[in-house]
mmCIF file of C-alpha atoms in Angstrom:
data_model
loop_
_atom_site.group_PDB
_atom_site.id
_atom_site.type_symbol
_atom_site.label_atom_id
_atom_site.label_comp_id
_atom_site.label_asym_id
_atom_site.label_seq_id
_atom_site.Cartn_x
_atom_site.Cartn_y
_atom_site.Cartn_z
ATOM 1 C CA MET A 1 -54.968 -93.728 32.097
ATOM 2 C CA GLN A 2 -51.669 -94.501 30.437
ATOM 3 C CA ILE A 3 -51.298 -92.092 27.497
ATOM 4 C CA LEU A 4 -48.630 -92.105 24.788
ATOM 5 C CA VAL A 5 -48.049 -88.830 22.920
ATOM 6 C CA ASP A 6 -46.333 -89.032 19.522
ATOM 7 C CA ILE A 7 -44.265 -85.953 18.543
ATOM 8 C CA GLY A 8 -43.165 -85.703 14.911
ATOM 9 C CA HIS A 9 -42.416 -81.984 14.548
ATOM 10 C CA PRO A 10 -41.590 -79.011 16.824
ATOM 11 C CA ALA A 11 -45.128 -77.652 16.301
ATOM 12 C CA HIS A 12 -46.471 -80.865 17.852
ATOM 13 C CA VAL A 13 -44.697 -80.007 21.124
ATOM 14 C CA HIS A 14 -46.721 -76.806 21.332
ATOM 15 C CA PHE A 15 -49.920 -78.578 20.295
ATOM 16 C CA PHE A 16 -49.701 -81.209 23.031
ATOM 17 C CA LYS A 17 -47.910 -79.443 25.906
ATOM 18 C CA ASN A 18 -51.052 -78.115 27.638
ATOM 19 C CA PHE A 19 -52.853 -81.414 27.072
ATOM 20 C CA ILE A 20 -49.914 -83.237 28.689
ATOM 21 C CA TRP A 21 -49.826 -80.924 31.693
ATOM 22 C CA GLU A 22 -53.592 -81.114 32.114
ATOM 23 C CA MET A 23 -53.520 -84.917 32.084
ATOM 24 C CA GLN A 24 -50.607 -85.005 34.508
ATOM 25 C CA LYS A 25 -52.501 -82.696 36.883
ATOM 26 C CA ARG A 26 -55.298 -85.278 36.836
ATOM 27 C CA ASN A 27 -52.760 -87.976 37.814
ATOM 28 C CA HIS A 28 -52.701 -89.770 34.465
ATOM 29 C CA LYS A 29 -49.352 -91.075 33.218
ATOM 30 C CA VAL A 30 -48.109 -89.499 29.986
ATOM 31 C CA ILE A 31 -45.239 -90.978 27.970
ATOM 32 C CA ILE A 32 -43.712 -89.005 25.101
ATOM 33 C CA ASN A 33 -41.976 -90.498 22.062
ATOM 34 C CA THR A 34 -40.476 -88.022 19.607
ATOM 35 C CA VAL A 35 -38.681 -87.669 16.293
ATOM 36 C CA ASP A 36 -35.534 -85.553 16.518
ATOM 37 C CA LYS A 37 -36.496 -82.790 14.074
ATOM 38 C CA GLU A 38 -35.143 -79.217 14.129
ATOM 39 C CA VAL A 39 -35.814 -77.751 17.606
ATOM 40 C CA SER A 40 -38.259 -80.413 18.882
ATOM 41 C CA LEU A 41 -35.845 -81.696 21.548
ATOM 42 C CA ASP A 42 -34.921 -78.148 22.574
ATOM 43 C CA LEU A 43 -38.589 -77.344 23.158
ATOM 44 C CA LEU A 44 -39.256 -80.550 25.091
ATOM 45 C CA ASN A 45 -36.243 -79.826 27.297
ATOM 46 C CA LYS A 46 -37.307 -76.206 27.792
ATOM 47 C CA TYR A 47 -40.742 -77.332 28.991
ATOM 48 C CA ASN A 48 -39.193 -80.035 31.216
ATOM 49 C CA LEU A 49 -41.042 -82.789 29.380
ATOM 50 C CA LYS A 50 -39.382 -86.198 29.573
ATOM 51 C CA TYR A 51 -39.219 -88.134 26.303
ATOM 52 C CA GLU A 52 -37.623 -90.932 24.308
ATOM 53 C CA VAL A 53 -36.462 -90.542 20.700
ATOM 54 C CA TYR A 54 -37.591 -92.664 17.716
ATOM 55 C CA GLY A 55 -34.760 -91.361 15.549
ATOM 56 C CA LYS A 56 -33.806 -88.459 13.296
ATOM 57 C CA SER A 57 -36.339 -86.914 10.912
ATOM 58 C CA ALA A 58 -36.343 -88.462 7.452
ATOM 59 C CA ASN A 59 -36.323 -87.340 3.824
ATOM 60 C CA GLY A 60 -37.205 -89.362 0.725
ATOM 61 C CA LEU A 61 -39.155 -92.606 0.464
ATOM 62 C CA PHE A 62 -36.313 -94.780 1.769
ATOM 63 C CA GLY A 63 -35.818 -92.487 4.765
ATOM 64 C CA TYR A 64 -39.562 -92.478 5.526
ATOM 65 C CA ALA A 65 -39.737 -96.278 5.250
ATOM 66 C CA LYS A 66 -36.818 -96.677 7.640
ATOM 67 C CA LEU A 67 -38.317 -94.241 10.155
ATOM 68 C CA LEU A 68 -41.704 -95.965 9.841
ATOM 69 C CA SER A 69 -40.262 -99.346 10.804
ATOM 70 C CA LYS A 70 -38.310 -97.852 13.721
ATOM 71 C CA GLY A 71 -41.310 -95.839 14.888
ATOM 72 C CA ASP A 72 -43.720 -98.766 14.747
ATOM 73 C CA LEU A 73 -41.316 -100.966 16.700
ATOM 74 C CA LYS A 74 -40.578 -98.283 19.300
ATOM 75 C CA THR A 75 -44.294 -97.556 19.758
ATOM 76 C CA TYR A 76 -45.116 -101.248 20.111
ATOM 77 C CA LYS A 77 -42.427 -101.703 22.766
ATOM 78 C CA THR A 78 -43.659 -98.621 24.616
ATOM 79 C CA GLN A 79 -47.235 -99.894 24.547
ATOM 80 C CA LYS A 80 -46.209 -103.276 25.973
ATOM 81 C CA LYS A 81 -43.950 -101.729 28.617
ATOM 82 C CA TYR A 82 -46.487 -99.221 29.965
ATOM 83 C CA ASP A 83 -49.763 -100.956 29.032
ATOM 84 C CA ILE A 84 -50.835 -97.860 27.074
ATOM 85 C CA ASP A 85 -54.572 -97.104 26.905
ATOM 86 C CA ILE A 86 -54.524 -94.441 24.194
ATOM 87 C CA ILE A 87 -51.996 -93.062 21.696
ATOM 88 C CA VAL A 88 -52.418 -89.498 20.403
ATOM 89 C CA GLY A 89 -50.501 -87.663 17.716
ATOM 90 C CA ILE A 90 -50.685 -85.411 14.697
ATOM 91 C CA GLY A 91 -50.725 -87.875 11.820
ATOM 92 C CA ASN A 92 -49.964 -90.569 14.422
ATOM 93 C CA ILE A 93 -48.913 -93.266 11.948
ATOM 94 C CA PHE A 94 -47.048 -95.323 14.553
ATOM 95 C CA GLY A 95 -49.921 -95.158 17.048
ATOM 96 C CA ALA A 96 -52.458 -96.076 14.365
ATOM 97 C CA HIS A 97 -50.552 -99.234 13.422
ATOM 98 C CA VAL A 98 -49.887 -100.320 16.994
ATOM 99 C CA SER A 99 -53.494 -99.707 18.049
ATOM 100 C CA LYS A 100 -54.641 -102.347 15.522
ATOM 101 C CA ILE A 101 -52.653 -105.098 17.207
ATOM 102 C CA THR A 102 -52.884 -104.066 20.879
ATOM 103 C CA LYS A 103 -55.588 -102.915 23.271
ATOM 104 C CA ALA A 104 -54.566 -99.245 22.836
ATOM 105 C CA LYS A 105 -56.880 -96.806 21.063
ATOM 106 C CA SER A 106 -55.490 -94.082 18.815
ATOM 107 C CA ILE A 107 -56.412 -90.548 17.793
ATOM 108 C CA SER A 108 -54.956 -88.828 14.747
ATOM 109 C CA PHE A 109 -55.244 -85.046 14.827
ATOM 110 C CA THR A 110 -54.779 -83.454 11.415
ATOM 111 C CA ASP A 111 -55.542 -80.227 9.572
ATOM 112 C CA THR A 112 -53.612 -80.956 6.366
ATOM 113 C CA GLU A 113 -55.710 -82.277 3.486
ATOM 114 C CA HIS A 114 -52.738 -82.798 1.169
ATOM 115 C CA ALA A 115 -50.622 -84.891 3.599
ATOM 116 C CA LYS A 116 -51.529 -87.906 1.465
ATOM 117 C CA LEU A 117 -48.717 -90.263 2.458
ATOM 118 C CA ILE A 118 -49.307 -89.791 6.187
ATOM 119 C CA ASN A 119 -53.094 -89.885 5.795
ATOM 120 C CA TYR A 120 -53.054 -93.101 3.740
ATOM 121 C CA ALA A 121 -50.690 -94.725 6.235
ATOM 122 C CA SER A 122 -52.728 -93.832 9.324
ATOM 123 C CA PHE A 123 -56.438 -93.252 8.584
ATOM 124 C CA PRO A 124 -57.413 -96.902 7.906
ATOM 125 C CA PHE A 125 -55.929 -98.021 11.245
ATOM 126 C CA VAL A 126 -56.630 -95.172 13.656
ATOM 127 C CA SER A 127 -59.589 -95.248 16.077
ATOM 128 C CA CYS A 128 -60.547 -91.603 15.561
ATOM 129 C CA ILE A 129 -59.583 -88.837 13.102
ATOM 130 C CA CYS A 130 -59.989 -85.342 14.515
ATOM 131 C CA THR A 131 -59.922 -82.173 12.381
ATOM 132 C CA PRO A 132 -61.043 -78.539 12.441
ATOM 133 C CA ASP A 133 -64.544 -78.143 11.024
ATOM 134 C CA CYS A 134 -63.133 -76.156 8.084
ATOM 135 C CA TYR A 135 -61.288 -79.277 6.884
ATOM 136 C CA THR A 136 -62.405 -79.745 3.292
ATOM 137 C CA LYS A 137 -62.680 -83.554 3.156
ATOM 138 C CA ASN A 138 -65.209 -85.973 4.650
ATOM 139 C CA LEU A 139 -63.272 -88.783 6.315
ATOM 140 C CA GLY A 140 -66.205 -91.014 7.168
ATOM 141 C CA LYS A 141 -67.620 -92.365 10.412
ATOM 142 C CA LYS A 142 -64.351 -92.025 12.368
ATOM 143 C CA HIS A 143 -64.153 -88.304 11.563
ATOM 144 C CA VAL A 144 -64.691 -85.905 14.502
ATOM 145 C CA LEU A 145 -64.918 -82.155 13.770
ATOM 146 C CA TYR A 146 -64.284 -79.281 16.174
ATOM 147 C CA ASN A 147 -64.750 -75.526 15.881
ATOM 148 C CA GLY A 148 -61.154 -74.360 16.113
ATOM 149 C CA TYR A 149 -57.614 -74.587 14.786
ATOM 150 C CA HIS A 150 -54.650 -76.658 15.959
ATOM 151 C CA GLU A 151 -52.866 -73.495 17.053
ATOM 152 C CA LEU A 152 -55.640 -72.693 19.557
ATOM 153 C CA ALA A 153 -54.376 -75.613 21.657
ATOM 154 C CA TYR A 154 -51.501 -73.380 22.785
ATOM 155 C CA LEU A 155 -52.285 -69.810 21.709
ATOM 156 C CA HIS A 156 -55.762 -69.559 23.222
ATOM 157 C CA PRO A 157 -55.758 -66.745 25.828
ATOM 158 C CA ASP A 158 -56.374 -69.345 28.549
ATOM 159 C CA TYR A 159 -52.783 -70.487 27.965
ATOM 160 C CA PHE A 160 -50.876 -67.731 26.182
ATOM 161 C CA THR A 161 -50.010 -64.203 27.283
ATOM 162 C CA PRO A 162 -47.447 -62.374 25.128
ATOM 163 C CA ASN A 163 -44.218 -61.307 26.814
ATOM 164 C CA PRO A 164 -42.674 -58.125 25.365
ATOM 165 C CA ALA A 165 -39.254 -58.959 26.854
ATOM 166 C CA VAL A 166 -38.336 -60.739 23.595
ATOM 167 C CA LEU A 167 -38.360 -57.371 21.816
ATOM 168 C CA LYS A 168 -35.587 -56.032 24.040
ATOM 169 C CA GLU A 169 -33.439 -59.070 23.201
ATOM 170 C CA LEU A 170 -33.587 -58.044 19.539
ATOM 171 C CA GLY A 171 -33.234 -54.305 20.070
ATOM 172 C CA LEU A 172 -36.879 -53.647 19.184
ATOM 173 C CA SER A 173 -39.804 -51.819 20.783
ATOM 174 C CA GLU A 174 -43.560 -52.280 20.451
ATOM 175 C CA ASP A 175 -43.684 -49.245 18.145
ATOM 176 C CA ASP A 176 -41.089 -50.538 15.665
ATOM 177 C CA THR A 177 -42.097 -51.874 12.270
ATOM 178 C CA PHE A 178 -40.680 -55.341 11.758
ATOM 179 C CA ILE A 179 -41.523 -58.153 9.364
ATOM 180 C CA ILE A 180 -40.990 -61.860 10.009
ATOM 181 C CA LEU A 181 -40.131 -64.069 7.040
ATOM 182 C CA ARG A 182 -40.301 -67.863 7.290
ATOM 183 C CA PHE A 183 -38.826 -70.376 4.868
ATOM 184 C CA VAL A 184 -39.572 -74.104 5.083
ATOM 185 C CA SER A 185 -37.265 -76.992 4.197
ATOM 186 C CA TRP A 186 -39.629 -78.617 1.639
ATOM 187 C CA GLY A 187 -38.571 -81.973 3.084
ATOM 188 C CA ALA A 188 -42.018 -83.123 4.250
ATOM 189 C CA SER A 189 -43.713 -85.794 2.147
ATOM 190 C CA HIS A 190 -46.570 -83.439 1.204
ATOM 191 C CA ASP A 191 -44.088 -80.715 0.108
ATOM 192 C CA ILE A 192 -42.584 -82.710 -2.755
ATOM 193 C CA GLY A 193 -42.953 -80.751 -6.000
ATOM 194 C CA GLN A 194 -44.165 -77.598 -4.232
ATOM 195 C CA HIS A 195 -42.456 -74.244 -3.761
ATOM 196 C CA GLY A 196 -42.723 -70.797 -2.212
ATOM 197 C CA ILE A 197 -40.507 -67.710 -2.368
ATOM 198 C CA GLN A 198 -37.814 -68.205 -5.014
ATOM 199 C CA ASN A 199 -35.964 -64.850 -5.049
ATOM 200 C CA LYS A 200 -35.338 -64.622 -1.329
ATOM 201 C CA MET A 201 -32.627 -61.959 -1.279
ATOM 202 C CA GLU A 202 -34.528 -59.669 -3.624
ATOM 203 C CA PHE A 203 -37.653 -60.114 -1.500
ATOM 204 C CA VAL A 204 -35.773 -59.196 1.678
ATOM 205 C CA LYS A 205 -34.103 -56.134 0.154
ATOM 206 C CA GLU A 206 -37.430 -54.690 -0.956
ATOM 207 C CA LEU A 207 -39.127 -55.342 2.395
ATOM 208 C CA GLU A 208 -36.225 -53.702 4.226
ATOM 209 C CA LYS A 209 -37.354 -50.359 2.844
ATOM 210 C CA TYR A 210 -40.424 -50.568 5.113
ATOM 211 C CA GLY A 211 -39.050 -52.066 8.312
ATOM 212 C CA ARG A 212 -36.628 -54.487 9.910
ATOM 213 C CA VAL A 213 -36.682 -58.018 8.467
ATOM 214 C CA LEU A 214 -36.197 -61.085 10.672
ATOM 215 C CA ILE A 215 -35.939 -64.582 9.208
ATOM 216 C CA THR A 216 -36.805 -67.960 10.687
ATOM 217 C CA SER A 217 -35.952 -70.922 8.469
ATOM 218 C CA GLU A 218 -36.145 -74.716 8.563
ATOM 219 C CA ALA A 219 -33.586 -74.919 5.758
ATOM 220 C CA LYS A 220 -29.993 -73.661 5.833
ATOM 221 C CA LEU A 221 -29.869 -70.043 4.698
ATOM 222 C CA ASP A 222 -27.587 -68.655 2.019
ATOM 223 C CA PRO A 223 -24.677 -66.672 3.532
ATOM 224 C CA GLU A 224 -26.107 -63.273 2.503
ATOM 225 C CA LEU A 225 -29.334 -64.043 4.430
ATOM 226 C CA GLU A 226 -27.665 -65.227 7.639
ATOM 227 C CA LYS A 227 -27.491 -61.723 9.127
ATOM 228 C CA TYR A 228 -31.302 -61.550 9.091
ATOM 229 C CA LYS A 229 -31.757 -64.802 11.013
ATOM 230 C CA MET A 230 -33.450 -64.219 14.357
ATOM 231 C CA LYS A 231 -31.463 -65.345 17.361
ATOM 232 C CA ILE A 232 -33.985 -66.134 20.079
ATOM 233 C CA SER A 233 -34.921 -69.283 21.962
ATOM 234 C CA PRO A 234 -37.568 -71.221 19.980
ATOM 235 C CA GLU A 235 -40.172 -71.026 22.758
ATOM 236 C CA LYS A 236 -40.141 -67.198 22.439
ATOM 237 C CA LEU A 237 -41.212 -67.170 18.781
ATOM 238 C CA HIS A 238 -44.910 -66.739 19.569
ATOM 239 C CA ASP A 239 -44.197 -63.665 21.687
ATOM 240 C CA LEU A 240 -42.366 -62.169 18.722
ATOM 241 C CA LEU A 241 -45.153 -63.095 16.291
ATOM 242 C CA TYR A 242 -47.676 -61.299 18.512
ATOM 243 C CA TYR A 243 -45.754 -58.020 18.326
ATOM 244 C CA ALA A 244 -44.725 -58.317 14.656
ATOM 245 C CA THR A 245 -46.119 -55.855 12.126
ATOM 246 C CA LEU A 246 -46.477 -58.517 9.439
ATOM 247 C CA TYR A 247 -45.630 -62.155 8.718
ATOM 248 C CA ILE A 248 -44.755 -63.460 5.255
ATOM 249 C CA GLY A 249 -43.844 -67.089 4.838
ATOM 250 C CA GLU A 250 -44.051 -70.522 3.308
ATOM 251 C CA GLY A 251 -45.162 -72.130 6.581
ATOM 252 C CA ALA A 252 -48.912 -72.521 7.089
ATOM 253 C CA THR A 253 -48.685 -73.268 10.810
ATOM 254 C CA THR A 254 -46.847 -70.010 11.514
ATOM 255 C CA ALA A 255 -49.319 -68.082 9.359
ATOM 256 C CA SER A 256 -52.213 -69.540 11.356
ATOM 257 C CA GLU A 257 -50.408 -68.767 14.616
ATOM 258 C CA CYS A 258 -50.155 -65.153 13.494
ATOM 259 C CA ALA A 259 -53.876 -65.020 12.668
ATOM 260 C CA ILE A 260 -54.755 -66.258 16.162
ATOM 261 C CA LEU A 261 -52.358 -63.676 17.634
ATOM 262 C CA GLY A 262 -53.866 -60.862 15.567
ATOM 263 C CA THR A 263 -50.883 -60.381 13.258
ATOM 264 C CA HIS A 264 -51.646 -60.250 9.548
ATOM 265 C CA ALA A 265 -50.025 -63.091 7.602
ATOM 266 C CA ILE A 266 -49.203 -63.631 3.938
ATOM 267 C CA TYR A 267 -48.918 -67.316 3.060
ATOM 268 C CA VAL A 268 -46.722 -68.016 0.016
ATOM 269 C CA ASN A 269 -46.994 -71.664 -0.970
ATOM 270 C CA THR A 270 -48.472 -73.656 -3.849
ATOM 271 C CA LEU A 271 -50.407 -75.808 -1.342
ATOM 272 C CA ARG A 272 -53.845 -74.725 -0.073
ATOM 273 C CA LEU A 273 -55.486 -75.683 3.207
ATOM 274 C CA GLY A 274 -59.039 -75.405 4.498
ATOM 275 C CA TYR A 275 -58.120 -73.568 7.685
ATOM 276 C CA MET A 276 -55.984 -71.047 5.806
ATOM 277 C CA ASP A 277 -58.871 -70.317 3.443
ATOM 278 C CA GLU A 278 -61.200 -69.757 6.404
ATOM 279 C CA GLU A 279 -58.741 -67.447 8.144
ATOM 280 C CA GLU A 280 -58.676 -65.354 4.972
ATOM 281 C CA GLU A 281 -62.357 -65.422 4.002
ATOM 282 C CA LYS A 282 -63.912 -65.169 7.473
ATOM 283 C CA TYR A 283 -61.371 -63.158 9.463
ATOM 284 C CA ASP A 284 -59.232 -61.294 6.879
ATOM 285 C CA LEU A 285 -56.067 -62.142 8.815
ATOM 286 C CA VAL A 286 -54.381 -64.452 6.299
ATOM 287 C CA TYR A 287 -53.788 -63.802 2.593
ATOM 288 C CA ASN A 288 -53.153 -66.917 0.494
ATOM 289 C CA CYS A 289 -50.746 -66.500 -2.411
ATOM 290 C CA THR A 290 -50.741 -69.942 -4.033
ATOM 291 C CA ASN A 291 -50.658 -69.370 -7.800
ATOM 292 C CA PRO A 292 -47.204 -70.636 -8.915
ATOM 293 C CA GLU A 293 -47.099 -68.129 -11.771
ATOM 294 C CA SER A 294 -47.770 -64.990 -9.743
ATOM 295 C CA MET A 295 -47.506 -65.823 -6.023
ATOM 296 C CA GLU A 296 -44.294 -63.940 -5.313
ATOM 297 C CA ARG A 297 -45.473 -60.704 -6.952
ATOM 298 C CA GLU A 298 -48.901 -61.018 -5.313
ATOM 299 C CA ALA A 299 -47.273 -61.530 -1.910
ATOM 300 C CA PHE A 300 -44.975 -58.548 -2.301
ATOM 301 C CA ASP A 301 -47.743 -56.221 -3.533
ATOM 302 C CA LYS A 302 -50.006 -57.305 -0.660
ATOM 303 C CA ALA A 303 -47.194 -56.793 1.848
ATOM 304 C CA ILE A 304 -46.536 -53.242 0.674
ATOM 305 C CA ASN A 305 -50.234 -52.335 0.786
ATOM 306 C CA LEU A 306 -50.504 -53.643 4.331
ATOM 307 C CA LEU A 307 -47.297 -51.975 5.534
ATOM 308 C CA LYS A 308 -48.552 -48.605 4.317
ATOM 309 C CA ASP A 309 -51.467 -48.840 6.778
ATOM 310 C CA PRO A 310 -50.443 -47.026 10.007
ATOM 311 C CA ASN A 311 -53.189 -48.845 11.971
ATOM 312 C CA LEU A 312 -52.293 -52.336 10.750
ATOM 313 C CA ARG A 313 -51.375 -53.750 14.164
ATOM 314 C CA GLN A 314 -54.479 -52.469 15.933
ATOM 315 C CA GLU A 315 -56.743 -53.671 13.120
ATOM 316 C CA GLY A 316 -55.214 -57.133 13.457
ATOM 317 C CA LYS A 317 -55.853 -57.262 17.193
ATOM 318 C CA THR A 318 -59.492 -56.229 16.629
ATOM 319 C CA LYS A 319 -59.960 -59.018 14.065
ATOM 320 C CA ARG A 320 -58.367 -61.414 16.548
ATOM 321 C CA GLU A 321 -61.114 -60.710 19.083
ATOM 322 C CA LYS A 322 -63.748 -61.839 16.577
ATOM 323 C CA LEU A 323 -61.822 -65.041 15.821
ATOM 324 C CA LEU A 324 -61.368 -65.884 19.507
ATOM 325 C CA ALA A 325 -65.041 -65.235 20.226
ATOM 326 C CA ASP A 326 -66.002 -67.725 17.508
ATOM 327 C CA LYS A 327 -63.615 -70.561 18.406
ATOM 328 C CA ILE A 328 -63.196 -73.035 21.255
ATOM 329 C CA ASN A 329 -60.417 -73.887 23.703
ATOM 330 C CA VAL A 330 -58.900 -76.778 21.733
ATOM 331 C CA THR A 331 -56.933 -78.278 24.623
ATOM 332 C CA LYS A 332 -60.132 -78.656 26.656
ATOM 333 C CA PHE A 333 -61.732 -80.343 23.646
ATOM 334 C CA MET A 334 -58.756 -82.742 23.363
ATOM 335 C CA VAL A 335 -58.979 -83.730 27.029
ATOM 336 C CA ASP A 336 -62.738 -84.374 26.791
ATOM 337 C CA LEU A 337 -62.291 -86.356 23.557
ATOM 338 C CA VAL A 338 -59.726 -88.695 25.110
ATOM 339 C CA PHE A 339 -61.973 -89.408 28.094
ATOM 340 C CA ASP A 340 -64.950 -90.042 25.803
ATOM 341 C CA LEU A 341 -63.002 -92.439 23.555
ATOM 342 C CA VAL A 342 -61.613 -94.449 26.451
ATOM 343 C CA ARG A 343 -65.071 -94.669 28.097
ATOM 344 C CA GLN A 344 -66.617 -95.920 24.844
ATOM 345 C CA HIS A 345 -64.189 -98.818 24.663
ATOM 346 C CA ASN A 346 -64.205 -99.872 28.321
#
C-alpha cells in the first residue's frame, strides 16, 4: 500500500508513529505531510520520520482558509505523485477532500465532539470516521467505534516504558512531589470563546507550597512564569508525566495521557469531552473542572485535597491497571482498520 499520513499537531506525531513504523515493517510505503506547529517538526526529526510541510499553523478564519487551500493542493499533488491508496489523519480535512476526487480512501480519527469547523469540513467527504466508543455523538453509517483512547496508540504498555532518567535532568527523584501545569494557546478553531486558568501566577504560588511546579505551555509565558518552564526535549514529556505527582491543565490530551499513565489529572477548561468524562466517572483518574464561574477554585481545592494524600501516586498506578485491562491496543486496531478499508474497496 501507499499510505499518506496527515500531521496537524505535535500530538498527531505520537498518535501515528507506531502505526507508521508497523506499516513500514510490513513493507508498505508511508508518506508524511505535516503542518509546522509548535514542536511537531522537532518530534518528527527526533523519531527520524521523513516529511514534507504544508505550511505554518494558522489562526483566525482567514488563516484557516489559506491553510486549507494550501493543504488540499499539497495533498492532491502528493496523491498523484505517489498513487496514494489511503490517507489517514486526525481531522484529516485535506485527505477527506482529496479522497472525493481521486482513488484514495480516507480515515478521519477524532475524539473531539466540539471541533465543529474541522468536523463539518471533513465528515461529509471522508470514507470512514473513527472514534473512541465513549464519543457522545452518533456520526452515522461511516462511524466506527473502538474501545480505547487516542493516547493508547502510543502510551499502551506494548509501546511505552517510562524512563526515570528525565528526573535527573530536572534535579528530581521518584520520591519528590512535583506538579505539572499546562497552558494551551487557545488558537484552535474549537477553542474560540473558551478559557481555562485565568490567574496563573496566583495559582502557581499556591501550588508551590505543596511541591515543585513545572510548566509546559503552547502560548508564550509571562516573564514571571518563565522560571517554571520545563526544559526537556519534547519526546521526554511522557516519561515526566508518568512520574509526576499531579497534572493540572487546560489541555485535554495531556490530561488523558496522565490518566493512561496512572497520574491523576485535573482538567480546567470550559469545553467537555466524552473521553474525559469517562476517565473521571469510570476510572477516577481525571477531574473535570468546566464551570466558567467556579472552575479555578474547584481545580485548586481538588488539587490540594489530592496532594494531601501520601499514597496518591500508588493509587493512580493501581487505577491505571484497571483502565489498561479494559482497553485495547489502539495502534493494532488502526493497522487492522486500514487493511479492512482497503480490502473493501479493491
